[in-house]
């Protein structure tokens, strides 16, 4: 059994009660009819990409693993449940011995994923698998959302022909929806491609590079802006970035920064950058660049912040802004345009007399009908390009040496035959019978995976609005099974 | 010195590094020039009400108090800071002895607050007061945001003439931006007027009533919907609420619920309610009400959920929906329409030779110019109705027996004289020289305070769009000071 490294962010956390009461009432209900050890399968999936994006970046699995690994009911938890006066002592006694004995298959963090694909498949006794629904969804929804949003912003910053790798720094702590949103959000932002964070707790937990210089209060607390700049450059001679917008960017901030930059140059040091945090960033950055260049300070970088998002960054670049790096806060750390990803957790199979029987959830809304059965997700590559994902039943085998016909599961007349393809199976075992069997990658590896993944797809999926829609198809056998179950439901 | 009760949500948390790197670089910079013990005053305030609301509900102070009370640098924290290779050993040694010695004045949680008012005034040595900026803003921004959003939703539910107190339950855990967002969000939602939460960790931490019944997986896991309903009613005979939309609300869910309701009635029990979680809630609830009534089940309540917010709730009520209770998730727990409140933390005064000198931050954007000096916030009541808030300097005295002329700080020709008024001072001492002097109220008291507060204002401030704008004025002396400082800045 693999072990979990205790990161500072998890220090002594105990999250067993991080669940909805209805999980406990359902667990108790199953216990009352003695069905709580019946094995079931649940899928975690979402139905729409966040922010109208062409994909999502899977993230949050580390948190799921930490949670399942430590899951148990303490005396305190049981005392609270007892106080609700809803559960029998037998049941509470049963919970004393609770731990997770199930199997979890998951798509690794940093993988590009698409609507309706199981990101996780969770199998085990219904009592255990029910408890964990809420927390798993919380972790996966939050981190996948922020990783995706971060990627959108990083892609925007990369549209700059003059600075194709201009870095994005996450600095949203003060606008994050509380502590964990800031720390796990900074982690997800780094996975999505940010180069660092302002958040020290995230930096400590995940060895994410941290950055930060000074705020307006630093400038205000000195008799003059120039005094403040000089004091900062003396404290951090190697890392001097000066905030130039406390009073007046063009008449005061940049002239003073140039004075300090020239003084540093004389001493063999160099001013690293300036930061503009208000005003018109396109106009000010172009003026700033000219002023710095004219003073012989061509190497001084211009960093911009101030309510940025992927749209504003694109527009600033289109207008020729001279910005070398971006600090992004609110819109990144909250994914303000779409602050929730809608992963759900749906029962897809149930063991009856040692046989897995598929289950379906019908709905008035056809998009909410689930894909039944124990499933796997296959990514199909032709010439090293991902051409489609195929959701199939776990027992299905595909012979990649033979042509494969794919079809749209809704508009089934849309068909395509692929040949000479390669299959990558996306779901990997993480827990087997309650034992952790997956070595959790470091966040740096996950971040690198996103960069690799993005290159596997046509670039049109990266358009921020109305991107190309990547195909996620069902195997013929899964499609047939779904139709059969729907038909059975309609004709009782 | 008062003590802090350790709630489960805070168990063993250590949050000293929950700060932005730039706080540490500024602290180090002040340490280098030996100014780190100079005393300064910072204000916490926001510039725009969230979601276009007419006010915000102050929340998050408990978390601020917990944080400041426990603030110290551990060896682990210092090891991490050392690893950044940015700070001298002298400085790290100094941090070993760090604790908070400052003063905090705050507007109590549950108070209605308005733009530009200091919600907190923090005074102390600059090194200490700088460190805590990020965490204080995170706590206050998040909880005030969610409390305000919750209030909007609760006000919407109260527009129902048939059910003027129809309850709202917070059930957004799975869509929350990670753990703390769910727990402190549930707390804030309860403060805003929700009657309970689905989140057990929040329930345990704050004795918030918890509620929950069953999800679709419960129904799916039984051979039939009726079997599932019966099993649930046997496990929870006193608290049976049945989810009726797994297959078909009108043809299956409600008829089965009626069967169970009638069976329970025969046994002297009663079906408490049904829950509809998809489909058209106005249409389905009206049909459901008629079907239940016709079966003699007039007391069975109808609970609705499914992507609700304040606008949809209002519209459903306007269309005569027969809904007795509301379960609200995503839009509440993320405040999806406006997922961040923009409180800032600005230097307003600095001690120079034992005298507080006011500080101002000028800006290209006039709305971002700060109000200088050590200030208090006075709420003025005439006939027990709040008529305006007045921001004044701390030393100013007002004689309520004499008329007071108020004026709009921007459009100064707009003036009003009030007489026979009563003054309530909103900022109360929370920490004095680092000692906690404020008895933190229970969340139930804070929740009651919101209800009382709301009644003190004209109801027009509660309109969800384009509400009446409540006046927040500056005292003549403060206004004059601001103009003087702006004038000094312009004419050096």
Coordinates of C-alpha atoms in Angstrom, one line a residue, chain A residues 9 11-30 32-33 35 38 40 42 63 74 76-77 80-81 84 86-87 126 130 133-135 137-139 141-143 145-146 171-185 197-205 207-218 220-223 231-232 234-236 239 245-252 275 277-279 306 330 333-348 350 359-364 368 370 489-490, chain B residues 9 11-30 32-33 35 38 40 42 63 74 76-77 80-81 84 86-87 126 130 133-135 137-139 141-143 145-146 171-185 197-205 207-218 220-223 231-232 234-236 239 245-252 275 277-279 306 330 333-348 350 359-364 368 370 489-490:
Chain A
X9 CA -2.3 22.3 3.7
X11 CA -2.1 19.2 8.4
X12 CA -4.4 17.5 10.9
X13 CA -7.5 18.1 8.8
X14 CA -10.3 15.7 9.5
X15 CA -13.0 15.8 6.9
X16 CA -15.3 12.8 7.5
X17 CA -18.3 15.0 8.2
X18 CA -17.6 17.0 5.0
X19 CA -20.7 15.4 3.5
X20 CA -24.4 16.1 3.0
X21 CA -26.8 14.8 5.6
X22 CA -28.7 12.9 2.9
X23 CA -25.6 10.7 2.4
X24 CA -26.0 9.6 6.0
X25 CA -29.8 9.2 5.8
X26 CA -29.3 7.0 2.6
X27 CA -26.5 5.0 4.3
X28 CA -28.8 4.5 7.3
X29 CA -31.7 3.5 5.1
X30 CA -29.6 0.9 3.3
X32 CA -31.9 -0.7 7.9
X33 CA -32.8 -2.9 5.0
X35 CA -28.3 -3.8 1.8
X38 CA -24.2 -4.4 -1.7
X40 CA -22.4 -0.5 -6.7
X42 CA -20.8 5.4 -9.5
X63 CA -7.3 15.7 -2.6
X74 CA -13.9 9.6 15.2
X76 CA -16.5 13.3 18.0
X77 CA -18.1 12.6 14.6
X80 CA -22.5 14.7 16.6
X81 CA -24.4 12.2 14.5
X84 CA -29.1 14.5 15.6
X86 CA -31.9 10.2 13.6
X87 CA -29.7 7.1 13.7
X126 CA -23.1 1.2 -1.3
X130 CA -22.5 7.0 -0.8
X133 CA -20.0 11.6 -3.0
X134 CA -20.1 15.1 -1.7
X135 CA -16.5 15.5 -0.8
X137 CA -17.4 16.3 -6.1
X138 CA -16.3 19.3 -4.1
X139 CA -12.6 18.5 -4.7
X141 CA -15.3 20.4 -9.3
X142 CA -13.2 23.1 -7.6
X143 CA -9.7 22.2 -8.8
X145 CA -12.6 24.5 -12.6
X146 CA -9.7 26.6 -11.6
X171 CA -2.5 36.5 -6.9
X172 CA -6.1 36.1 -5.9
X173 CA -5.8 35.1 -2.2
X174 CA -7.7 38.1 -0.8
X175 CA -10.7 37.4 -3.2
X176 CA -10.7 33.6 -2.9
X177 CA -13.7 31.9 -1.3
X178 CA -11.8 31.3 1.9
X179 CA -8.6 29.4 2.8
X180 CA -8.9 26.2 0.8
X181 CA -10.1 28.0 -2.3
X182 CA -6.9 30.0 -2.2
X183 CA -4.5 27.2 -1.6
X184 CA -6.0 24.5 -3.8
X185 CA -6.9 27.2 -6.2
X197 CA 1.5 32.4 -6.9
X198 CA 1.5 35.2 -4.3
X199 CA 0.1 32.7 -1.7
X200 CA 2.8 31.5 0.7
X201 CA 0.7 28.7 2.1
X202 CA 0.3 27.3 -1.4
X203 CA 4.0 27.9 -2.1
X204 CA 4.9 25.9 1.1
X205 CA 2.5 23.1 0.5
X207 CA 6.7 24.1 -3.8
X208 CA 5.0 26.4 -6.2
X209 CA 7.3 29.4 -6.9
X210 CA 6.1 32.5 -5.0
X211 CA 6.3 36.1 -6.0
X212 CA 5.5 39.5 -4.7
X213 CA 7.1 42.8 -4.2
X214 CA 5.2 45.7 -2.5
X215 CA 1.7 47.2 -2.3
X216 CA 0.5 50.8 -2.2
X217 CA 0.8 50.9 1.5
X218 CA 4.6 50.5 1.3
X220 CA 2.4 55.6 1.2
X221 CA 4.3 54.8 4.4
X222 CA 7.4 56.6 3.2
X223 CA 7.8 60.4 3.1
X231 CA 14.3 51.5 0.4
X232 CA 12.8 48.6 -1.5
X234 CA 18.1 48.3 -0.9
X235 CA 16.2 45.5 0.8
X236 CA 15.9 43.4 -2.3
X239 CA 14.6 41.3 -7.0
X245 CA 0.8 53.7 -9.7
X246 CA 0.3 54.9 -6.2
X247 CA 0.2 58.6 -7.1
X248 CA 0.6 59.2 -10.9
X249 CA 2.1 56.6 -13.2
X250 CA 3.6 58.8 -15.9
X251 CA 4.5 61.9 -13.9
X252 CA 5.7 60.3 -10.7
X275 CA 4.2 46.9 -11.9
X277 CA -1.9 48.1 -11.1
X278 CA -4.5 50.7 -12.3
X279 CA -5.3 52.9 -15.2
X306 CA -5.8 45.1 -12.1
X330 CA -10.2 37.7 -8.7
X333 CA -9.2 32.4 -8.3
X334 CA -13.0 32.4 -8.4
X335 CA -13.4 31.6 -12.1
X336 CA -15.7 34.5 -11.9
X337 CA -17.4 34.0 -15.3
X338 CA -18.5 30.5 -14.2
X339 CA -17.7 29.9 -10.6
X340 CA -18.8 26.2 -10.5
X341 CA -18.1 23.1 -12.5
X342 CA -21.1 20.8 -12.5
X343 CA -19.6 17.3 -11.9
X344 CA -22.3 14.9 -10.8
X345 CA -22.0 11.4 -9.2
X346 CA -24.4 8.9 -10.7
X347 CA -25.2 5.3 -10.0
X348 CA -24.4 3.3 -13.2
X350 CA -25.2 -2.5 -9.1
X359 CA -28.4 1.2 -14.0
X360 CA -29.8 4.2 -15.9
X361 CA -31.2 7.5 -14.7
X362 CA -34.0 8.7 -17.0
X363 CA -34.9 12.3 -17.2
X364 CA -37.4 14.7 -18.8
X368 CA -29.5 14.3 -18.2
X370 CA -27.0 8.8 -17.9
X489 CA -38.2 1.9 -19.1
X490 CA -40.8 3.2 -21.6
Chain B
X9 CA -13.8 23.7 11.5
X11 CA -9.4 22.2 14.6
X12 CA -5.6 22.4 14.6
X13 CA -5.5 24.8 11.7
X14 CA -2.4 26.9 11.3
X15 CA -2.7 29.8 9.0
X16 CA 0.2 32.1 9.5
X17 CA 1.5 31.6 6.0
X18 CA -2.0 32.4 4.6
X19 CA -0.6 35.6 3.3
X20 CA 0.9 37.1 0.1
X21 CA 4.6 37.1 -0.3
X22 CA 4.5 40.8 -0.7
X23 CA 3.4 41.2 2.9
X24 CA 6.6 39.5 3.9
X25 CA 8.8 41.5 1.6
X26 CA 7.2 44.7 2.8
X27 CA 7.7 43.6 6.5
X28 CA 11.3 42.8 5.7
X29 CA 11.8 46.1 4.0
X30 CA 10.4 48.0 7.0
X32 CA 15.7 46.8 7.2
X33 CA 15.1 50.5 7.6
X35 CA 10.6 51.3 10.9
X38 CA 6.0 52.4 13.7
X40 CA -0.1 52.7 11.4
X42 CA -5.5 50.5 8.0
X63 CA -12.7 34.0 11.6
X74 CA 6.3 28.1 13.9
X76 CA 8.1 25.1 10.0
X77 CA 7.0 28.5 8.8
X80 CA 9.9 27.7 4.6
X81 CA 10.7 31.5 4.7
X84 CA 13.1 31.4 -0.1
X86 CA 15.0 36.4 0.6
X87 CA 15.2 37.3 4.3
X126 CA 3.4 48.2 10.6
X130 CA 0.9 44.3 7.1
X133 CA -4.0 42.1 5.4
X134 CA -4.5 39.1 3.1
X135 CA -6.1 36.8 5.5
X137 CA -9.6 40.4 3.5
X138 CA -10.1 36.7 2.5
X139 CA -12.3 36.0 5.6
X141 CA -14.8 39.2 1.6
X142 CA -16.0 35.6 1.5
X143 CA -18.4 35.5 4.4
X145 CA -20.4 38.0 0.2
X146 CA -22.2 34.8 0.9
X171 CA -27.2 22.7 -0.1
X172 CA -24.2 23.8 -2.2
X173 CA -21.4 21.7 -0.7
X174 CA -20.6 19.8 -3.9
X175 CA -20.3 23.1 -5.9
X176 CA -18.5 25.1 -3.2
X177 CA -15.0 26.3 -3.9
X178 CA -13.4 23.6 -1.7
X179 CA -13.9 22.8 2.0
X180 CA -13.7 26.1 3.8
X181 CA -16.0 27.7 1.2
X182 CA -18.6 25.1 2.0
X183 CA -18.4 25.3 5.8
X184 CA -17.9 29.1 6.2
X185 CA -20.3 29.6 3.3
X197 CA -27.7 23.4 5.6
X198 CA -27.1 20.0 4.1
X199 CA -23.4 20.2 5.2
X200 CA -22.7 18.1 8.3
X201 CA -19.3 19.7 9.0
X202 CA -21.0 23.1 9.1
X203 CA -23.8 21.7 11.2
X204 CA -21.4 20.3 13.7
X205 CA -19.2 23.4 13.8
X207 CA -25.0 24.0 15.5
X208 CA -26.8 25.0 12.3
X209 CA -29.8 22.8 11.7
X210 CA -29.0 20.2 9.1
X211 CA -31.4 18.7 6.6
X212 CA -31.4 16.1 3.9
X213 CA -33.4 13.1 2.7
X214 CA -32.4 11.0 -0.3
X215 CA -30.8 11.4 -3.8
X216 CA -31.6 9.8 -7.1
X217 CA -29.2 7.0 -6.4
X218 CA -31.3 5.9 -3.5
X220 CA -32.2 3.8 -8.5
X221 CA -30.7 1.3 -6.1
X222 CA -34.1 -0.3 -5.4
X223 CA -36.1 -2.5 -7.8
X231 CA -37.9 1.7 2.6
X232 CA -37.2 5.4 3.3
X234 CA -39.7 3.0 7.3
X235 CA -36.2 4.2 8.1
X236 CA -37.4 7.8 8.9
X239 CA -39.0 12.8 8.7
X245 CA -38.3 13.1 -10.1
X246 CA -36.0 10.2 -10.7
X247 CA -38.2 8.7 -13.5
X248 CA -41.3 10.8 -14.1
X249 CA -42.7 13.3 -11.7
X250 CA -46.4 13.2 -12.6
X251 CA -46.8 9.6 -13.8
X252 CA -44.6 7.9 -11.3
X275 CA -39.0 17.2 -3.3
X277 CA -35.4 18.5 -8.3
X278 CA -35.9 18.9 -12.1
X279 CA -38.4 19.9 -14.7
X306 CA -32.6 22.6 -9.1
X330 CA -24.6 26.5 -6.6
X333 CA -22.6 28.9 -2.1
X334 CA -20.5 30.5 -4.9
X335 CA -22.6 33.8 -5.2
X336 CA -22.4 32.9 -8.9
X337 CA -23.5 36.2 -10.2
X338 CA -20.7 38.1 -8.4
X339 CA -18.3 35.5 -6.8
X340 CA -16.1 38.1 -5.0
X341 CA -16.6 41.0 -2.8
X342 CA -13.9 43.6 -3.2
X343 CA -12.9 44.7 0.2
X344 CA -9.6 46.4 0.3
X345 CA -7.2 47.3 3.1
X346 CA -5.8 50.8 2.9
X347 CA -3.3 52.8 5.0
X348 CA -5.2 55.8 6.4
X350 CA 0.6 56.8 10.5
X359 CA -2.6 59.4 4.8
X360 CA -4.4 59.4 1.5
X361 CA -4.1 57.3 -1.6
X362 CA -4.7 59.3 -4.7
X363 CA -5.8 57.7 -7.9
X364 CA -6.5 58.4 -11.5
X368 CA -10.5 55.0 -5.6
X370 CA -9.3 56.9 0.0
X489 CA -0.9 66.5 -3.4
X490 CA -1.7 68.6 -6.5

